[in-house]
Amino acid sequence: MVTKFKEKESIVTKFIDLILPEPLLRAAAELKYYNPTPIQELCIPWLLENAGDLIAVAQTGTGKTAAFGFPILNHTNIELAAVQTLILCPTRELCLQIHSDFTDFTRYMPRIKLAAVYGGASMQKQKDALKAGAQIVAGTPGRVYDLIRQNLLKLEQLTCLVLDEADEMLNMGFQEELFAILSCCPEARQTLLFSATMPQTVVKLADTFLKEPHQIGVADQQQGVGNILHYYYKVHARDKYLALKRIADMNPNIYGIIFCRTRHETQEIADKLQQDGYNADALHGDLSQGQRELVMNRFRSKYVRLLVATDVAARGLDVDDLSHIINYNLPTEPDLYIHRSGRTGRAGKKGISLSIIHSKEMTALQAIERRLGREIVFTRVPGGREICEKQLYNFIDMVERIEVDQEQIDSFLPNVYKKLSWMSREELIQRFVSVEFNRFLSYYKNLNDLDVVTDGAKKADKSTFQFKTFRLGIGKADAVTKREIMRYINQLRVTRSIEIGQIEIYDKHLLIELDSTYEYQLLKAIPRVKFKGKAISISSVESSLSRKSKSAYKGRKSR
């Protein structure tokens, strides 16, 4: 049974110290594998010496493929033209990435044959690769199971089964296929399970099919807690895209992924960004394989600076040097937030994880904070003046850094000097700046703040004011009055003044309408401050109080 994970001490500090055959070490050196990542340090030596099952918790981008790839290649029998290793993964992108990595690893092992099998591509080519004697096969569960049922993928000689991104395969609904494939595999095999998270579905899978697995947990080491700054912006739902634009404009050199929840929203946001002049593109499940590869190549080359993606589509994308992760929607699970944010802040570099939320997402944000073990800091959506200032100084920095090719421009300069000679230095700079920044200045002139105000920020005007209903664990049985509860709310000091709406008191609880702006502060403050010596529970309620209730308190501002 899978219980908890124990961290193991690092074993090697350099790749050359690994006990691998010369062709693999030579390939590793050319691929610049100098120092093993934590997952490689822990997995490779153990897998080289042991044939038992393994569970490793590690995120995308931590070097997992090399962690299991080099030991697998070391153990592959090049004399046997049959499938010896099957690697299951959730997406076509990850399947192709694994195949590409193994192709690199085996550049000096010509007798090793590989195959990638996945949906949405010619099955005939995949059949041909299997018939040619592929010894290592990477594939998606659906296509693999189809080939097994057609007796085209034969597993009699299988010695190693790898479940890569096991949590995502189960999230995508591949449980039936996985269980069927595992049931077709020989009993005497080694099973390696890699997963970014360990929900109960993965634990159940491991309990069913793995035998006393060795356990390695390095996910927490890869969260980049010290390297990643976590912030959130709180805006009205209708203003999310406007906030996203301001974030992009405030970070002129941004290179990041914007995560959305659905394919439709992903494409819609990418289209809007493109129309507004940003180097953006979309990555989601509705794209053909050719379109996906084109988008990913454009992003890897940094021609596309903002990639709008769903979680599933981004699983096969491993890119270093990301400056930002932007959560246009919070993920459904806190672990998925950690998985997203772990794509930045790698290799000791700083990274930034930003979330654009509205009032109803505060509870989800708190759950993420608890799982993350640190506060996600509220910050203001950038204003027009600071954005223009940032863009201007970035442009000036570019001018300062640019290398002048004197030979290329020398012949043009006399006429340029003559043409501009009537202007003073100050006039020239003014026009120079105006050419570049008139668009920004005109767009951001007189724009309102987007923040749904948190304490210390400017209060929203009445036209955007909204009440939120809260349920407090105190009622008539505690002899509470409306005046007392108003005084109690005021004593919390979450702000200088807070709008209070209706109050309805029941036997053991009460419902109260409060300014939705301060939901986060109220949910944190009320459990900490006792009422008449009693600790009070609080939760937000989706439904609103009836405006026709005569017993309800008519809202006014608490002072």
Coordinates of C-alpha atoms in Angstrom, one line a residue:
M1 CA 0.0 0.0 0.0
V2 CA 1.2 3.5 -0.8
T3 CA 1.6 5.6 2.3
K4 CA 3.9 8.6 2.6
F5 CA 6.9 9.6 0.7
K6 CA 10.3 9.9 2.2
E7 CA 13.0 12.2 0.8
K8 CA 16.3 10.4 0.0
E9 CA 19.7 12.0 0.1
S10 CA 21.3 13.0 -3.2
I11 CA 23.7 10.3 -4.4
V12 CA 25.7 11.9 -7.2
T13 CA 26.6 15.4 -8.1
K14 CA 27.8 15.0 -11.7
F15 CA 26.3 13.1 -14.6
I16 CA 29.7 11.6 -15.5
D17 CA 29.7 9.8 -12.1
L18 CA 26.7 7.7 -13.1
I19 CA 27.4 4.1 -14.0
L20 CA 26.2 4.3 -17.5
P21 CA 27.7 2.8 -20.8
E22 CA 29.9 5.1 -22.8
P23 CA 27.4 5.8 -25.6
L24 CA 24.9 7.1 -23.1
L25 CA 27.4 9.2 -21.3
R26 CA 28.7 10.6 -24.6
A27 CA 25.1 11.6 -25.6
A28 CA 24.4 13.1 -22.2
A29 CA 27.5 15.3 -22.5
E30 CA 26.5 16.5 -25.9
L31 CA 23.0 17.2 -24.6
K32 CA 24.6 19.2 -21.8
Y33 CA 23.6 16.9 -19.0
Y34 CA 26.3 18.0 -16.6
N35 CA 24.6 18.1 -13.2
P36 CA 21.7 15.8 -12.5
T37 CA 18.4 17.3 -11.3
P38 CA 17.1 16.1 -7.9
I39 CA 14.8 13.6 -9.6
Q40 CA 17.6 12.3 -11.7
E41 CA 20.0 12.1 -8.7
L42 CA 17.4 10.0 -6.9
C43 CA 16.0 7.8 -9.7
I44 CA 18.9 6.9 -12.0
P45 CA 21.3 5.2 -9.5
W46 CA 18.4 3.3 -7.9
L47 CA 16.9 2.1 -11.2
L48 CA 20.4 1.0 -12.5
E49 CA 20.7 -1.3 -9.5
N50 CA 17.1 -2.4 -8.8
A51 CA 14.3 -4.1 -10.8
G52 CA 11.5 -3.3 -8.3
D53 CA 8.6 -0.9 -8.8
L54 CA 9.0 2.8 -8.2
I55 CA 6.7 5.8 -7.4
A56 CA 8.2 9.3 -8.0
V57 CA 6.4 12.5 -7.3
A58 CA 7.8 15.2 -9.5
Q59 CA 6.5 18.0 -11.8
T60 CA 6.9 18.6 -15.5
G61 CA 10.2 20.1 -16.3
T62 CA 12.2 18.4 -13.6
G63 CA 14.1 16.0 -15.9
K64 CA 11.8 13.0 -15.5
T65 CA 12.4 11.6 -18.9
A66 CA 16.1 11.3 -18.4
A67 CA 15.5 10.0 -14.9
F68 CA 13.8 6.9 -16.2
G69 CA 15.2 7.0 -19.8
F70 CA 18.9 6.4 -19.2
P71 CA 18.3 3.4 -16.9
I72 CA 15.8 1.9 -19.3
L73 CA 18.2 2.2 -22.2
N74 CA 21.0 0.7 -20.1
H75 CA 18.8 -2.4 -19.5
T76 CA 17.4 -2.8 -23.0
N77 CA 18.4 -5.9 -24.8
I78 CA 19.5 -4.8 -28.3
E79 CA 19.5 -8.4 -29.6
L80 CA 15.7 -8.7 -28.9
A81 CA 13.5 -7.1 -31.6
A82 CA 10.4 -6.9 -29.4
V83 CA 8.7 -4.3 -27.2
Q84 CA 10.6 -4.3 -23.9
T85 CA 9.5 -0.9 -22.5
L86 CA 6.1 0.8 -22.8
I87 CA 5.8 4.4 -21.7
L88 CA 2.2 5.7 -21.2
C89 CA 1.5 9.4 -21.2
P90 CA -1.6 11.6 -21.4
T91 CA -1.1 13.7 -24.5
R92 CA 0.3 13.5 -28.0
E93 CA 2.7 16.4 -27.2
L94 CA 4.2 14.6 -24.3
C95 CA 4.4 11.4 -26.3
L96 CA 6.3 13.1 -29.1
Q97 CA 8.5 14.9 -26.5
I98 CA 9.5 11.6 -24.9
H99 CA 10.1 10.0 -28.3
S100 CA 12.3 13.0 -29.2
D101 CA 14.3 12.8 -26.0
F102 CA 14.9 9.1 -26.4
T103 CA 16.0 9.7 -30.0
D104 CA 18.6 12.2 -28.6
F105 CA 19.7 9.7 -25.9
T106 CA 20.2 6.9 -28.4
R107 CA 22.2 8.9 -31.0
Y108 CA 25.1 6.6 -30.4
M109 CA 23.0 3.4 -30.0
P110 CA 21.8 2.8 -33.5
R111 CA 20.4 -0.7 -32.8
I112 CA 17.8 0.7 -30.4
K113 CA 14.5 1.2 -32.2
L114 CA 11.8 3.5 -31.0
A115 CA 8.1 4.1 -31.7
A116 CA 5.5 6.8 -30.8
V117 CA 1.9 5.8 -31.0
Y118 CA -0.9 8.3 -30.4
G119 CA -4.3 9.4 -31.8
G120 CA -4.9 11.9 -34.5
A121 CA -2.1 10.6 -36.7
S122 CA -1.6 7.9 -39.3
M123 CA -2.0 4.5 -37.7
Q124 CA -0.2 2.8 -40.6
K125 CA 3.1 4.5 -39.9
Q126 CA 2.8 3.5 -36.2
K127 CA 2.1 -0.1 -37.2
D128 CA 5.1 -0.1 -39.4
A129 CA 7.3 1.1 -36.6
L130 CA 6.1 -1.7 -34.3
K131 CA 6.6 -4.3 -37.1
A132 CA 10.1 -3.0 -37.6
G133 CA 11.0 -4.3 -34.1
A134 CA 10.6 -1.2 -31.8
Q135 CA 12.0 -2.0 -28.4
I136 CA 10.8 1.1 -26.6
V137 CA 7.3 2.5 -27.3
A138 CA 5.8 5.7 -26.0
G139 CA 2.1 6.2 -26.4
T140 CA -1.2 7.6 -25.3
P141 CA -3.6 5.1 -23.5
G142 CA -6.3 5.2 -26.2
R143 CA -4.1 4.4 -29.1
V144 CA -2.0 1.9 -27.1
Y145 CA -5.1 0.0 -26.1
D146 CA -6.4 0.0 -29.7
L147 CA -3.2 -1.5 -30.9
I148 CA -3.2 -4.2 -28.2
R149 CA -6.7 -5.2 -29.1
Q150 CA -5.7 -5.5 -32.7
N151 CA -2.8 -7.7 -31.7
L152 CA -0.4 -5.2 -33.3
L153 CA 1.3 -4.2 -30.0
K154 CA 2.5 -7.3 -28.3
L155 CA 3.7 -7.2 -24.7
E156 CA 4.9 -10.8 -24.1
Q157 CA 8.5 -9.5 -23.8
L158 CA 7.7 -6.4 -21.8
T159 CA 10.0 -5.9 -18.8
C160 CA 9.3 -2.2 -17.9
L161 CA 6.1 -0.2 -17.9
V162 CA 6.3 3.6 -17.3
L163 CA 3.2 5.6 -16.2
D164 CA 4.2 9.2 -16.9
E165 CA 1.9 12.0 -15.6
A166 CA -0.3 9.4 -14.0
D167 CA -2.5 12.0 -12.3
E168 CA -3.3 13.7 -15.6
M169 CA -4.1 10.5 -17.4
L170 CA -6.7 9.7 -14.8
N171 CA -8.0 13.3 -14.8
M172 CA -8.5 13.0 -18.6
G173 CA -10.7 9.9 -18.1
F174 CA -8.2 7.2 -19.1
Q175 CA -8.8 5.0 -16.1
E176 CA -10.6 2.2 -18.0
E177 CA -7.8 2.1 -20.7
L178 CA -5.1 2.2 -18.1
F179 CA -6.6 -0.7 -16.1
A180 CA -7.1 -2.7 -19.3
I181 CA -3.5 -2.1 -20.5
L182 CA -2.0 -3.0 -17.1
S183 CA -4.0 -6.2 -17.0
C184 CA -2.4 -7.2 -20.4
C185 CA 1.1 -6.7 -19.1
P186 CA 3.2 -9.6 -17.8
E187 CA 3.2 -10.1 -14.1
A188 CA 7.0 -10.2 -14.0
R189 CA 7.6 -6.6 -15.0
Q190 CA 8.9 -3.4 -13.4
T191 CA 6.4 -0.6 -13.1
L192 CA 7.5 3.1 -12.8
L193 CA 4.9 5.6 -11.8
F194 CA 5.6 9.3 -12.2
S195 CA 3.1 11.9 -11.1
A196 CA 3.0 15.6 -10.2
T197 CA 0.4 14.9 -7.5
M198 CA -0.9 11.9 -5.6
P199 CA -4.7 12.1 -5.4
Q200 CA -6.6 9.1 -4.2
T201 CA -7.2 8.0 -7.8
V202 CA -3.4 7.6 -8.3
V203 CA -3.0 5.9 -4.9
K204 CA -5.7 3.4 -5.8
L205 CA -3.9 2.7 -9.2
A206 CA -0.6 2.2 -7.4
D207 CA -2.1 0.0 -4.7
T208 CA -3.7 -2.2 -7.4
F209 CA -0.8 -2.7 -9.8
L210 CA 2.5 -1.9 -8.0
K211 CA 4.3 -4.2 -5.7
E212 CA 5.9 -2.7 -2.6
P213 CA 7.1 0.3 -4.6
H214 CA 10.2 2.3 -3.7
Q215 CA 9.0 5.9 -3.1
I216 CA 10.7 9.1 -4.0
G217 CA 9.1 12.5 -3.4
V218 CA 10.9 15.6 -4.8
A219 CA 7.9 17.7 -5.9
D220 CA 8.2 20.1 -3.0
Q221 CA 11.8 20.7 -3.9
Q222 CA 10.7 21.7 -7.4
Q223 CA 8.0 24.2 -6.3
G224 CA 10.6 26.9 -6.4
V225 CA 9.2 28.4 -3.2
G226 CA 12.1 30.6 -2.7
N227 CA 12.3 31.6 -6.4
I228 CA 8.7 32.3 -7.2
L229 CA 6.7 35.3 -6.2
H230 CA 3.0 34.8 -5.8
Y231 CA 0.5 37.6 -6.3
Y232 CA -3.2 38.0 -7.1
Y233 CA -5.3 40.8 -8.6
K234 CA -9.0 41.1 -7.6
V235 CA -11.2 42.5 -10.2
H236 CA -14.8 42.2 -11.4
A237 CA -15.3 39.2 -13.7
R238 CA -16.1 41.4 -16.6
D239 CA -12.7 43.2 -16.2
K240 CA -10.4 40.2 -16.3
Y241 CA -9.2 40.7 -19.9
L242 CA -8.6 44.4 -19.3
A243 CA -6.5 43.5 -16.2
L244 CA -4.6 40.9 -18.3
K245 CA -3.7 43.6 -20.9
R246 CA -2.4 45.9 -18.2
I247 CA -0.3 43.1 -16.7
A248 CA 1.2 42.4 -20.1
D249 CA 1.8 46.1 -20.7
M250 CA 3.4 46.6 -17.3
N251 CA 5.9 43.8 -18.2
P252 CA 7.3 44.7 -21.6
N253 CA 9.7 41.7 -21.7
I254 CA 7.1 39.1 -20.5
Y255 CA 7.5 35.5 -21.6
G256 CA 4.9 33.4 -20.1
I257 CA 1.9 31.1 -20.1
I258 CA -1.7 32.2 -19.5
F259 CA -3.8 29.4 -18.2
C260 CA -7.5 29.2 -19.0
R261 CA -10.1 26.6 -18.1
T262 CA -11.7 25.8 -21.4
R263 CA -10.7 25.4 -25.0
H264 CA -13.2 28.1 -26.1
E265 CA -11.9 30.6 -23.6
T266 CA -8.3 29.8 -24.5
Q267 CA -8.9 30.6 -28.1
E268 CA -11.0 33.7 -27.4
I269 CA -8.3 35.2 -25.1
A270 CA -5.5 34.5 -27.6
D271 CA -7.6 36.0 -30.4
K272 CA -8.2 39.2 -28.4
L273 CA -4.5 39.5 -27.5
Q274 CA -3.5 39.1 -31.2
Q275 CA -6.1 41.7 -32.2
D276 CA -4.6 44.1 -29.6
G277 CA -1.1 43.7 -31.0
Y278 CA 0.5 41.2 -28.7
N279 CA 2.6 38.2 -29.8
A280 CA 0.2 35.6 -28.5
D281 CA -1.1 32.3 -29.6
A282 CA -3.4 29.5 -28.2
L283 CA -2.6 25.9 -27.3
H284 CA -5.6 23.6 -26.7
G285 CA -7.1 20.2 -27.7
D286 CA -9.0 21.5 -30.8
L287 CA -5.8 22.1 -32.7
S288 CA -4.4 19.6 -35.2
Q289 CA -1.1 18.0 -34.5
G290 CA 0.6 20.2 -37.1
Q291 CA -0.9 23.3 -35.6
R292 CA 0.2 22.3 -32.1
E293 CA 3.7 21.7 -33.2
L294 CA 3.8 25.0 -35.0
V295 CA 2.5 26.9 -31.9
M296 CA 5.0 25.2 -29.6
N297 CA 7.9 25.8 -31.8
R298 CA 7.0 29.5 -32.1
F299 CA 6.7 29.7 -28.4
R300 CA 10.0 27.9 -27.7
S301 CA 11.8 30.3 -30.1
K302 CA 10.1 33.3 -28.3
Y303 CA 8.5 34.5 -31.4
V304 CA 5.3 34.0 -29.4
R305 CA 5.7 35.7 -26.0
L306 CA 2.3 34.9 -24.5
L307 CA 1.0 31.4 -24.8
V308 CA -2.7 31.0 -23.8
A309 CA -3.2 27.3 -22.9
T310 CA -5.3 24.7 -21.1
D311 CA -3.6 22.6 -18.5
V312 CA -4.0 19.4 -20.5
A313 CA -2.5 20.9 -23.7
A314 CA 0.4 22.4 -21.8
R315 CA 1.4 19.1 -20.2
G316 CA 3.7 18.2 -23.1
L317 CA 5.4 21.6 -23.2
D318 CA 8.6 22.0 -21.3
V319 CA 10.1 25.5 -21.7
D320 CA 12.8 27.1 -19.5
D321 CA 13.2 30.8 -18.8
L322 CA 9.5 31.6 -18.3
S323 CA 9.2 34.9 -16.5
H324 CA 5.5 34.7 -15.7
I325 CA 2.7 32.2 -15.1
I326 CA -0.7 33.9 -15.3
N327 CA -3.8 32.2 -13.9
Y328 CA -6.7 33.7 -15.9
N329 CA -8.8 31.2 -14.0
L330 CA -7.7 29.5 -10.8
P331 CA -7.3 25.8 -11.2
T332 CA -9.8 23.4 -9.8
E333 CA -7.2 21.8 -7.4
P334 CA -4.6 23.5 -5.3
D335 CA -1.9 21.0 -6.5
L336 CA -2.6 22.1 -10.0
Y337 CA -1.7 25.7 -9.1
I338 CA 1.6 24.4 -7.7
H339 CA 2.2 22.5 -10.9
R340 CA 1.4 25.6 -13.0
S341 CA 3.6 27.9 -11.0
G342 CA 6.5 25.4 -10.9
R343 CA 7.0 26.1 -14.6
T344 CA 8.7 29.4 -13.7
G345 CA 11.5 30.1 -11.3
R346 CA 13.7 27.2 -12.5
A347 CA 17.4 26.7 -12.3
G348 CA 17.7 29.3 -9.5
K349 CA 16.1 32.1 -11.5
K350 CA 13.3 34.3 -10.2
G351 CA 9.7 33.7 -11.5
I352 CA 6.3 35.3 -10.9
S353 CA 3.0 33.5 -10.6
L354 CA 0.0 35.9 -11.0
S355 CA -3.7 35.1 -10.5
I356 CA -6.6 37.3 -11.8
I357 CA -9.6 36.5 -9.6
H358 CA -13.0 37.9 -8.7
S359 CA -14.8 37.9 -5.4
K360 CA -16.3 34.4 -5.7
E361 CA -12.8 32.8 -6.1
M362 CA -11.4 34.0 -2.7
T363 CA -12.3 30.6 -1.0
A364 CA -10.4 28.8 -3.7
L365 CA -7.4 31.1 -3.3
Q366 CA -7.3 30.4 0.4
A367 CA -7.2 26.7 -0.2
I368 CA -4.3 27.2 -2.6
E369 CA -2.5 29.3 0.1
R370 CA -2.9 26.5 2.6
R371 CA -1.5 23.9 0.2
L372 CA 1.3 26.2 -0.9
G373 CA 2.2 27.0 2.7
R374 CA 2.6 30.7 2.1
E375 CA 0.5 33.8 1.4
I376 CA -0.4 34.9 -2.1
V377 CA 0.0 38.6 -1.9
F378 CA -2.7 41.0 -3.1
T379 CA -1.4 43.7 -5.5
R380 CA -3.0 46.5 -7.4
V381 CA -3.8 46.3 -11.1
P382 CA -1.2 48.7 -12.7
G383 CA -2.6 52.1 -13.5
G384 CA -2.2 54.0 -16.8
R385 CA 0.6 56.3 -15.7
E386 CA 2.8 53.6 -14.3
I387 CA 2.3 51.4 -17.4
C388 CA 3.3 54.3 -19.7
E389 CA 6.3 55.1 -17.5
K390 CA 7.4 51.5 -17.5
Q391 CA 7.1 51.2 -21.3
L392 CA 9.0 54.4 -21.8
Y393 CA 11.9 53.5 -19.6
N394 CA 12.1 50.0 -21.2
F395 CA 12.2 51.7 -24.6
I396 CA 15.0 54.0 -23.5
D397 CA 16.9 51.0 -22.1
M398 CA 16.6 49.3 -25.5
V399 CA 18.0 52.5 -27.1
E400 CA 20.9 52.6 -24.7
R401 CA 21.8 48.9 -25.3
I402 CA 21.4 48.8 -29.1
E403 CA 24.6 48.2 -31.0
V404 CA 25.0 50.7 -33.8
D405 CA 26.2 49.3 -37.1
Q406 CA 28.1 52.3 -38.4
E407 CA 28.9 50.9 -41.8
Q408 CA 25.2 50.2 -42.6
I409 CA 23.9 53.6 -41.7
D410 CA 26.8 56.0 -42.4
S411 CA 25.6 56.8 -45.9
F412 CA 22.2 57.9 -44.7
L413 CA 23.2 60.0 -41.7
P414 CA 24.1 63.3 -43.4
N415 CA 20.6 63.6 -44.8
V416 CA 19.0 62.6 -41.5
Y417 CA 21.1 65.2 -39.6
K418 CA 20.1 67.8 -42.2
K419 CA 16.4 66.9 -42.0
L420 CA 16.3 67.1 -38.2
S421 CA 18.7 70.1 -37.8
W422 CA 15.9 72.6 -37.1
M423 CA 14.9 70.8 -33.9
S424 CA 16.5 71.3 -30.5
R425 CA 17.7 68.3 -28.5
E426 CA 14.6 68.6 -26.2
E427 CA 12.2 68.8 -29.2
L428 CA 13.8 65.8 -30.9
I429 CA 13.4 63.7 -27.7
Q430 CA 9.8 64.8 -27.3
R431 CA 8.9 63.7 -30.8
F432 CA 11.0 60.6 -30.5
V433 CA 9.0 59.6 -27.4
S434 CA 5.7 60.6 -29.0
V435 CA 6.2 58.4 -32.0
E436 CA 6.5 55.3 -29.7
F437 CA 4.1 56.2 -27.0
N438 CA 1.1 58.1 -28.4
R439 CA -0.8 54.8 -28.6
F440 CA -0.2 53.9 -25.0
L441 CA -0.9 57.5 -23.8
S442 CA -4.1 57.8 -25.7
Y443 CA -5.3 54.3 -24.5
Y444 CA -4.6 54.7 -20.9
K445 CA -5.6 58.4 -20.5
N446 CA -8.4 58.7 -17.9
L447 CA -8.9 55.0 -17.5
N448 CA -10.5 53.9 -14.2
D449 CA -8.8 51.6 -11.7
L450 CA -9.9 48.0 -12.2
D451 CA -9.3 46.7 -8.6
V452 CA -12.2 45.4 -6.5
V453 CA -10.7 47.1 -3.5
T454 CA -8.8 45.4 -0.8
D455 CA -8.0 47.2 2.5
G456 CA -5.8 50.2 2.0
A457 CA -6.8 50.7 -1.7
K458 CA -9.2 53.2 -3.2
K459 CA -12.8 52.3 -2.6
A460 CA -15.0 51.3 -5.6
D461 CA -17.7 53.8 -6.5
K462 CA -21.4 53.0 -5.8
S463 CA -22.1 51.9 -9.3
T464 CA -19.7 48.9 -8.9
F465 CA -20.5 48.2 -5.2
Q466 CA -21.7 44.7 -4.4
F467 CA -22.8 42.9 -1.2
K468 CA -21.8 39.4 -0.3
T469 CA -23.8 37.3 2.1
F470 CA -22.0 35.6 5.0
R471 CA -23.1 33.0 7.5
L472 CA -21.8 33.5 11.0
G473 CA -22.0 30.7 13.6
I474 CA -23.9 32.8 16.2
G475 CA -27.6 33.4 16.7
K476 CA -30.6 34.1 19.0
A477 CA -29.3 31.4 21.4
D478 CA -26.3 33.6 22.0
A479 CA -28.6 36.6 22.7
V480 CA -27.0 38.6 19.8
T481 CA -28.6 41.8 18.5
K482 CA -28.1 43.5 15.2
R483 CA -26.4 46.5 16.9
E484 CA -24.0 44.2 18.7
I485 CA -23.0 42.4 15.5
M486 CA -22.5 45.8 13.8
R487 CA -20.2 46.9 16.6
Y488 CA -18.3 43.5 16.4
I489 CA -17.8 43.9 12.6
N490 CA -16.5 47.4 13.1
Q491 CA -14.1 46.2 15.8
L492 CA -12.5 43.8 13.4
R493 CA -10.7 46.8 11.7
V494 CA -10.5 45.1 8.3
T495 CA -11.0 48.7 7.0
R496 CA -11.9 52.1 8.2
S497 CA -15.5 51.7 7.2
I498 CA -17.4 48.8 5.7
E499 CA -20.8 48.7 4.1
I500 CA -23.3 46.6 6.0
G501 CA -26.5 45.4 4.3
Q502 CA -29.3 43.3 5.8
I503 CA -28.9 41.1 8.8
E504 CA -31.2 38.1 9.5
I505 CA -30.8 36.3 12.9
Y506 CA -31.8 32.7 13.4
D507 CA -31.5 30.4 16.4
K508 CA -28.0 29.2 15.9
H509 CA -26.6 31.4 13.1
L510 CA -27.2 34.6 11.3
L511 CA -26.9 35.9 7.8
I512 CA -25.3 39.3 7.1
E513 CA -24.6 41.2 4.0
L514 CA -21.1 42.9 3.9
D515 CA -19.1 44.6 1.3
S516 CA -17.8 41.9 -1.0
T517 CA -14.5 43.8 -1.4
Y518 CA -13.4 42.6 2.0
E519 CA -14.4 39.0 1.7
Y520 CA -10.8 37.7 2.1
Q521 CA -10.1 39.8 5.2
L522 CA -13.4 38.9 6.8
L523 CA -12.9 35.2 6.3
K524 CA -9.5 35.5 8.0
A525 CA -10.4 37.9 10.8
I526 CA -13.6 36.7 12.2
P527 CA -12.4 33.2 13.3
R528 CA -9.6 35.0 15.2
V529 CA -11.8 37.5 17.1
K530 CA -14.2 36.1 19.7
F531 CA -17.7 37.5 20.3
K532 CA -18.6 37.6 24.0
G533 CA -15.9 35.0 24.6
K534 CA -17.1 32.7 21.8
A535 CA -15.2 31.8 18.7
I536 CA -17.3 32.4 15.6
S537 CA -17.3 30.4 12.4
I538 CA -17.8 32.1 9.1
S539 CA -18.6 31.0 5.5
S540 CA -19.7 32.8 2.4
V541 CA -23.1 32.1 1.0
E542 CA -24.0 32.2 -2.7
S543 CA -27.6 33.3 -2.4
S544 CA -28.6 36.9 -1.5
L545 CA -31.0 38.0 1.3
S546 CA -34.5 39.0 0.2
R547 CA -34.9 42.8 -0.2
K548 CA -38.5 42.4 0.9
S549 CA -37.7 41.1 4.3
K550 CA -39.2 43.6 6.9
S551 CA -37.1 42.2 9.7
A552 CA -33.9 42.8 7.8
Y553 CA -31.6 45.7 8.7
K554 CA -31.6 48.4 6.1
G555 CA -28.0 48.8 5.1
R556 CA -25.8 51.8 6.0
K557 CA -22.1 52.3 6.6
S558 CA -20.5 51.2 9.8
R559 CA -18.4 53.9 11.3

